[in-house]
XYZ file of C-alpha atoms in Angstrom:
461
model
C -0.027 -0.024 0.054
C 1.048 4.028 -0.452
C 1.789 6.174 2.214
C 3.380 9.759 2.933
C 7.618 9.802 3.529
C 8.281 10.915 6.975
C 11.537 11.156 8.712
C 12.481 8.667 11.370
C 14.589 9.957 14.910
C 17.930 8.476 13.407
C 17.492 10.001 9.609
C 16.007 7.177 7.852
C 13.377 7.818 5.544
C 10.142 5.480 5.426
C 6.883 5.467 4.162
C 4.454 5.415 6.030
C 1.664 2.715 5.577
C -1.557 3.646 5.490
C -3.409 0.827 7.688
C -1.630 -1.736 10.060
C -2.936 -3.993 12.465
C -0.849 -3.323 16.067
C 1.151 -6.060 16.982
C 0.984 -7.500 20.575
C 4.515 -7.702 21.285
C 7.150 -5.185 20.939
C 10.327 -7.752 20.327
C 12.857 -6.688 17.876
C 12.976 -8.805 14.831
C 15.390 -10.074 12.173
C 17.581 -8.924 9.632
C 19.553 -7.677 12.613
C 20.902 -10.238 15.138
C 18.963 -10.847 18.462
C 21.465 -12.927 20.215
C 22.926 -10.852 23.277
C 24.375 -13.380 25.474
C 27.650 -16.113 24.961
C 26.998 -19.771 24.407
C 23.748 -19.462 23.130
C 24.067 -21.753 19.843
C 22.537 -24.888 19.710
C 24.334 -27.753 21.144
C 23.818 -31.455 20.739
C 23.974 -33.462 23.892
C 23.367 -36.972 22.532
C 26.973 -38.017 22.310
C 28.264 -39.432 25.936
C 32.118 -38.969 24.732
C 33.793 -37.200 27.449
C 36.885 -34.976 25.314
C 39.578 -33.855 26.770
C 41.940 -32.574 23.621
C 44.988 -31.323 24.116
C 44.471 -28.083 22.689
C 40.441 -26.550 22.636
C 39.493 -25.074 19.407
C 35.877 -23.774 19.812
C 33.532 -24.342 17.084
C 32.691 -21.430 14.769
C 28.970 -19.455 16.173
C 26.095 -20.639 14.207
C 23.868 -17.347 14.821
C 25.368 -14.133 14.794
C 25.608 -11.976 18.049
C 23.726 -8.715 18.214
C 26.487 -5.990 18.052
C 26.298 -2.054 17.825
C 24.854 -1.663 14.753
C 22.008 -4.462 14.856
C 20.777 -2.702 18.370
C 20.887 0.710 15.962
C 19.116 -1.098 13.544
C 16.639 -2.669 16.424
C 15.761 0.963 17.735
C 15.263 2.360 14.563
C 12.772 -0.532 13.914
C 11.294 0.236 17.359
C 10.698 4.214 16.768
C 9.196 2.984 13.279
C 6.645 1.354 15.459
C 5.899 3.993 17.910
C 5.660 6.192 15.172
C 3.516 4.102 13.265
C 1.281 3.374 16.490
C 0.781 7.076 17.212
C 0.235 8.006 13.808
C -2.789 5.719 13.760
C -3.810 6.540 17.304
C -4.016 10.302 16.664
C -5.917 9.708 13.119
C -5.398 10.336 9.641
C -6.733 13.533 9.412
C -4.844 15.435 11.575
C -1.849 13.788 11.073
C -2.016 14.744 6.943
C -2.956 18.426 7.699
C 0.201 18.554 9.976
C 2.353 17.431 8.059
C 0.974 18.927 4.567
C 1.792 22.304 5.570
C 5.549 21.316 5.836
C 5.425 19.116 3.064
C 6.886 21.211 0.478
C 9.748 22.494 2.644
C 10.358 18.587 3.571
C 10.312 17.543 0.260
C 13.063 20.034 -1.092
C 14.801 18.941 2.611
C 14.411 15.291 1.667
C 15.765 15.975 -2.386
C 18.356 18.291 -0.640
C 19.262 14.913 1.494
C 18.542 13.122 -1.164
C 21.176 14.441 -3.047
C 23.610 14.705 -0.357
C 23.085 11.031 0.102
C 23.578 10.141 -3.284
C 27.296 12.196 -3.088
C 27.913 10.677 0.400
C 27.031 6.730 -1.160
C 29.133 7.666 -4.004
C 32.065 8.915 -1.564
C 31.135 6.052 0.657
C 31.505 3.881 -2.213
C 34.959 5.193 -3.473
C 36.089 4.914 0.096
C 34.393 1.541 0.535
C 36.055 0.123 -2.776
C 39.494 1.739 -2.265
C 39.578 0.466 1.480
C 38.511 -3.220 -0.013
C 41.083 -2.736 -2.417
C 43.845 -1.650 0.232
C 42.293 -4.414 2.270
C 42.775 -6.885 -0.465
C 46.312 -5.509 -0.827
C 46.733 -5.734 3.088
C 45.750 -9.633 3.253
C 47.857 -10.545 -0.096
C 50.665 -8.857 1.746
C 49.784 -10.852 4.881
C 48.823 -13.856 2.869
C 52.440 -13.076 1.473
C 54.194 -12.606 4.657
C 52.499 -15.693 5.655
C 53.432 -17.942 2.851
C 57.358 -16.729 3.192
C 56.832 -17.452 6.928
C 55.838 -20.827 6.031
C 58.038 -21.353 3.050
C 60.760 -20.086 5.371
C 59.801 -22.431 8.349
C 59.762 -25.527 5.788
C 63.026 -24.580 4.151
C 64.587 -24.306 8.010
C 62.597 -27.447 8.812
C 64.121 -29.790 5.306
C 67.427 -28.385 6.484
C 67.155 -29.363 9.815
C 65.589 -32.906 8.748
C 68.708 -33.084 5.855
C 71.122 -32.296 8.342
C 69.836 -34.683 10.967
C 69.623 -37.398 8.074
C 73.516 -36.582 6.914
C 74.597 -36.662 10.896
C 73.172 -40.025 10.872
C 74.172 -40.781 7.863
C 77.913 -39.861 8.752
C 77.261 -41.574 11.812
C 76.570 -44.962 10.656
C 78.915 -44.556 7.868
C 81.695 -43.900 10.773
C 80.605 -46.483 12.923
C 80.642 -48.820 9.578
C 84.159 -48.086 8.989
C 85.259 -48.298 12.524
C 83.511 -51.674 12.314
C 85.469 -52.798 9.456
C 88.580 -51.420 10.722
C 88.038 -53.097 14.045
C 86.894 -56.295 11.884
C 90.530 -56.151 9.675
C 92.494 -55.820 12.924
C 90.411 -58.432 14.722
C 91.421 -60.518 11.724
C 94.656 -59.408 11.259
C 95.499 -60.241 15.169
C 93.885 -63.490 14.252
C 96.136 -64.396 11.660
C 99.402 -63.071 13.088
C 98.649 -65.263 16.153
C 98.043 -68.524 14.068
C 101.106 -67.579 12.040
C 103.117 -66.980 15.296
C 101.417 -69.916 17.144
C 102.097 -72.216 13.959
C 105.829 -70.829 13.765
C 106.598 -71.492 17.250
C 104.882 -74.965 17.189
C 107.300 -75.317 14.183
C 110.622 -74.403 15.886
C 108.851 -76.360 19.518
C 109.003 -79.287 17.190
C 112.473 -78.851 15.495
C 113.853 -78.212 18.392
C 112.022 -81.408 20.182
C 112.974 -83.148 16.813
C 116.736 -81.683 16.812
C 116.907 -82.554 20.916
C 115.861 -85.686 20.069
C 118.351 -86.860 17.416
C 120.983 -85.176 19.317
C 119.600 -87.358 22.306
C 119.299 -90.856 20.125
C 122.456 -89.999 18.448
C 124.367 -89.440 22.184
C 122.652 -92.841 23.182
C 124.060 -94.421 20.041
C 127.691 -92.431 20.716
C 127.450 -93.637 24.285
C 126.272 -97.424 23.317
C 128.808 -97.291 20.882
C 131.924 -96.133 22.711
C 130.724 -98.860 25.224
C 130.486 -101.461 23.396
C 134.008 -100.540 21.801
C 135.381 -100.141 25.783
C 133.715 -103.517 27.048
C 135.422 -104.799 23.028
C 138.800 -103.320 23.985
C 138.315 -104.687 27.455
C 137.481 -107.882 26.819
C 140.746 -108.158 24.217
C 142.563 -106.510 26.924
C 141.647 -109.299 29.519
C 142.063 -111.682 26.963
C 146.026 -110.481 26.388
C 146.234 -110.465 30.071
C 144.911 -113.619 30.742
C 146.784 -115.213 27.510
C 149.767 -113.454 28.856
C 148.803 -114.750 32.087
C 148.523 -118.048 30.828
C 151.581 -118.260 29.022
C 153.434 -116.753 32.218
C 151.241 -119.583 34.238
C 152.501 -122.412 31.653
C 156.231 -120.914 31.772
C 155.988 -120.245 35.013
C 154.707 -123.679 35.726
C 157.390 -125.433 34.209
C 159.835 -123.131 35.747
C 157.447 -123.880 39.117
C 157.647 -127.482 38.623
C 161.453 -127.433 38.432
C 161.754 -125.348 41.048
C 159.776 -127.332 43.028
C 161.874 -130.080 42.367
C 164.873 -128.046 43.232
C 163.160 -126.648 46.390
C 162.392 -130.123 47.190
C 165.767 -131.123 46.767
C 167.183 -128.447 48.624
C 165.792 -127.093 51.831
C 162.480 -126.676 53.412
C 162.915 -123.351 54.885
C 163.456 -121.683 50.966
C 159.934 -122.893 49.640
C 158.109 -120.675 52.261
C 159.897 -117.474 51.074
C 159.436 -118.511 47.492
C 155.472 -119.174 47.828
C 155.131 -115.962 49.845
C 157.162 -113.906 46.723
C 154.539 -115.844 44.378
C 151.101 -115.285 46.546
C 152.451 -111.295 46.423
C 153.246 -111.293 42.467
C 149.303 -112.725 42.452
C 147.909 -110.169 44.391
C 149.653 -107.272 42.799
C 148.102 -108.527 39.386
C 144.462 -108.875 40.629
C 145.022 -105.318 42.447
C 145.997 -104.206 39.006
C 143.173 -105.821 37.209
C 140.611 -104.233 39.511
C 142.398 -100.825 39.032
C 141.829 -101.335 35.195
C 138.253 -102.259 35.602
C 137.675 -99.451 38.161
C 138.989 -96.729 35.642
C 137.029 -97.872 33.183
C 133.646 -98.079 34.771
C 134.221 -94.971 36.260
C 135.154 -93.123 32.806
C 132.258 -94.816 31.482
C 130.028 -93.703 34.457
C 131.263 -90.060 34.349
C 130.679 -89.905 30.609
C 126.719 -91.007 31.166
C 126.755 -87.964 33.979
C 127.872 -86.086 31.584
C 125.154 -86.915 28.735
C 122.303 -86.654 31.465
C 123.773 -83.445 32.789
C 124.016 -81.746 29.122
C 120.516 -83.086 28.614
C 118.897 -82.069 31.603
C 120.486 -78.491 30.937
C 119.098 -78.037 27.517
C 116.139 -79.470 28.568
C 115.974 -76.873 31.369
C 116.697 -74.472 28.706
C 114.078 -75.174 26.682
C 111.415 -75.374 29.488
C 113.018 -71.720 30.586
C 112.803 -70.358 27.142
C 109.013 -71.475 26.786
C 108.003 -70.050 30.726
C 109.615 -66.820 29.226
C 107.405 -67.026 26.152
C 104.541 -67.861 27.779
C 105.079 -65.125 30.320
C 105.605 -62.900 27.273
C 102.246 -63.866 25.899
C 100.221 -63.382 29.004
C 101.502 -59.706 29.095
C 100.935 -59.078 25.942
C 97.458 -60.911 26.536
C 96.688 -58.570 29.379
C 97.994 -55.709 27.532
C 95.779 -56.155 24.818
C 92.910 -56.868 26.477
C 93.391 -53.325 28.753
C 93.856 -51.602 25.069
C 90.624 -52.798 23.892
C 88.686 -52.373 27.104
C 89.886 -48.824 27.142
C 88.988 -48.432 23.160
C 85.193 -49.782 24.348
C 84.924 -47.288 26.609
C 86.040 -44.949 24.083
C 83.342 -46.207 21.421
C 80.651 -46.588 24.383
C 81.252 -42.652 25.117
C 81.027 -41.631 21.782
C 78.043 -43.622 21.003
C 76.478 -42.095 24.112
C 77.337 -38.624 23.340
C 75.851 -39.327 19.514
C 72.456 -40.529 21.428
C 72.369 -38.042 23.793
C 73.085 -35.179 20.734
C 69.901 -36.951 18.672
C 68.143 -36.712 21.962
C 68.625 -32.658 22.268
C 67.878 -32.511 18.806
C 65.015 -34.537 18.755
C 63.756 -32.105 21.756
C 64.444 -29.436 20.477
C 62.343 -30.091 17.391
C 59.269 -31.329 19.659
C 59.481 -28.305 21.366
C 59.614 -25.582 17.997
C 56.658 -27.840 16.795
C 54.660 -27.202 20.069
C 55.381 -23.965 20.048
C 54.015 -23.729 16.387
C 50.698 -25.657 17.370
C 50.232 -23.722 19.937
C 50.548 -20.501 17.800
C 48.331 -21.960 15.050
C 45.730 -23.351 17.670
C 45.874 -19.501 19.153
C 45.326 -18.260 15.396
C 42.637 -20.633 14.851
C 41.024 -19.850 18.210
C 40.972 -16.118 16.949
C 39.319 -17.232 13.857
C 36.598 -19.569 14.787
C 35.289 -17.220 17.864
C 33.980 -15.006 15.955
C 30.734 -15.257 13.296
C 31.723 -14.456 9.680
C 29.652 -11.346 9.626
C 31.425 -10.187 12.984
C 34.642 -9.988 11.082
C 35.863 -6.681 11.185
C 34.369 -5.288 14.405
C 37.068 -5.818 17.097
C 36.966 -3.923 20.293
C 38.556 -0.953 19.215
C 36.463 -0.262 15.719
C 33.324 -0.857 18.107
C 34.425 1.465 21.365
C 35.173 4.095 18.259
C 31.730 3.512 16.291
C 29.699 3.584 20.114
C 31.866 7.046 21.149
C 30.784 8.586 17.381
C 26.797 7.547 17.986
C 27.241 7.897 21.702
C 24.225 10.871 21.733
C 22.197 7.874 19.822
C 22.475 5.001 22.315
C 22.240 7.610 25.461
C 18.792 7.994 23.438
C 17.668 4.667 23.553
C 19.120 4.026 27.093
C 16.678 7.074 28.238
C 14.168 6.259 26.471
C 14.085 2.384 28.092
C 15.405 0.369 24.888
C 16.945 -2.207 26.055
C 18.594 -0.910 28.754
C 20.763 -3.404 29.400
C 22.363 -3.541 26.260
C 22.705 -0.394 25.460
C 23.824 0.413 28.922
C 26.891 -2.013 28.247
C 27.422 -0.307 24.770
C 27.649 3.013 26.980
C 30.312 1.402 29.285
C 32.583 0.408 26.580
C 32.223 3.246 24.327
C 32.835 6.292 26.585
C 33.940 9.359 25.516
C 37.276 10.649 26.578
C 37.668 13.589 24.081
C 39.972 13.024 20.644
C 41.394 9.471 20.662
C 43.312 10.388 17.430
C 45.524 13.623 17.453
C 44.463 13.816 13.567
C 40.856 12.844 13.489
C 39.279 11.859 10.224
C 35.944 13.866 11.473
C 36.107 16.789 13.958
C 33.631 18.193 16.187
C 30.856 19.797 14.371
C 29.841 23.177 15.749
C 28.092 24.526 12.779
C 23.876 25.229 13.563
C 21.474 22.752 13.970
C 18.457 22.912 11.314
C 14.715 23.784 12.572
C 13.942 20.341 11.116
C 16.196 18.063 13.227
C 15.074 20.053 16.030
C 11.022 19.878 15.222
C 11.319 16.012 15.493
C 12.416 16.042 19.084
C 9.700 18.704 19.883
C 6.837 16.630 17.975
C 7.694 13.635 20.103
C 8.270 15.502 23.618
C 4.782 16.855 22.673
C 3.104 14.184 22.222
């Protein structure tokens, strides 16, 4: 339906409806937001799973919270409703007659205001486009800076991972080379030991065979010498026996002749001759005994000499073997101490490498945790805001409320949503010029009578 155009208290232009049924409730309606408290979003209570996350990330609000612009729109709708009700209660004729007198002037003012608003809209559009372009440029710069930072972090992370991989590969190669060197040294030591044992065994076998051959030769020589000595003794005894037999045969005839002579001579001379013959016999037996004892003594001395020489060589061989075994034990103890020292050095290097790897892993873990906290903080700051509330920060809201403080004081004085309007007044306190070079200065010019007429009409009504 048609109606007469009129100004509201906020400066907006409305078409007054001809007839509208009065509404019983005075609650504000969309398109503005109606949620004025936190945590009003509907949440599901069907799940019984209790989640205790490490980092809590809120869900994005599903309903737009009511801000200061929504409050202004709601107050404007409320004023329009009041004016419509006042228009219906006072009657069309009186209201039309009241406005008919000032309609021409108002239309001129409206046309001027329209032109001014059109110019303001054009300027605002140009400013909005410039601001949007500047915002796009800033967003692109922030995106480029964030991308550069991300690329730098990725490059640093890749370099760290590559450095860790290189150090791990070098450590593995060093360990492999050391293992190969140790294995080669052990193999060489084993071969040297085997060669040394083989040479010692061959030397011992050669000395044993040599000693055995010398002993066998000495025994054969002693046996041969003994046999020769026995043969010589037998020949000597045989010669002595033959000589004695010859002498005895000669002596027997002489003795018989002498016995006959003795028997023919006197009995006293026979006793003397018998003593002389017995003495000669004893001397001969004593000489034979001395010769045999000398031969036995020489044989025993030679056997004793050979036995002493054999024992001396055996003792020297055993002493040499004992010295070699002692040297081998000392060398084994030295090698064992050196191996233990080298194993301790390897273990210390291994423990130092593990500690270094653990420190590097802990540093990477802390860097990742710090990065996660930063990203989670950014996510929280982004997700806590409704998409339609982006750009409305505490500072901008404080400035907007301070610029429109008179309007919020008006709605608070009329009792419109006193809790929220009072909260806005507390948030947007006026402390004078906050900016040393403000874009809009204080208005000290004259006020048009039409702007005062609406207030006077409401006060009169």
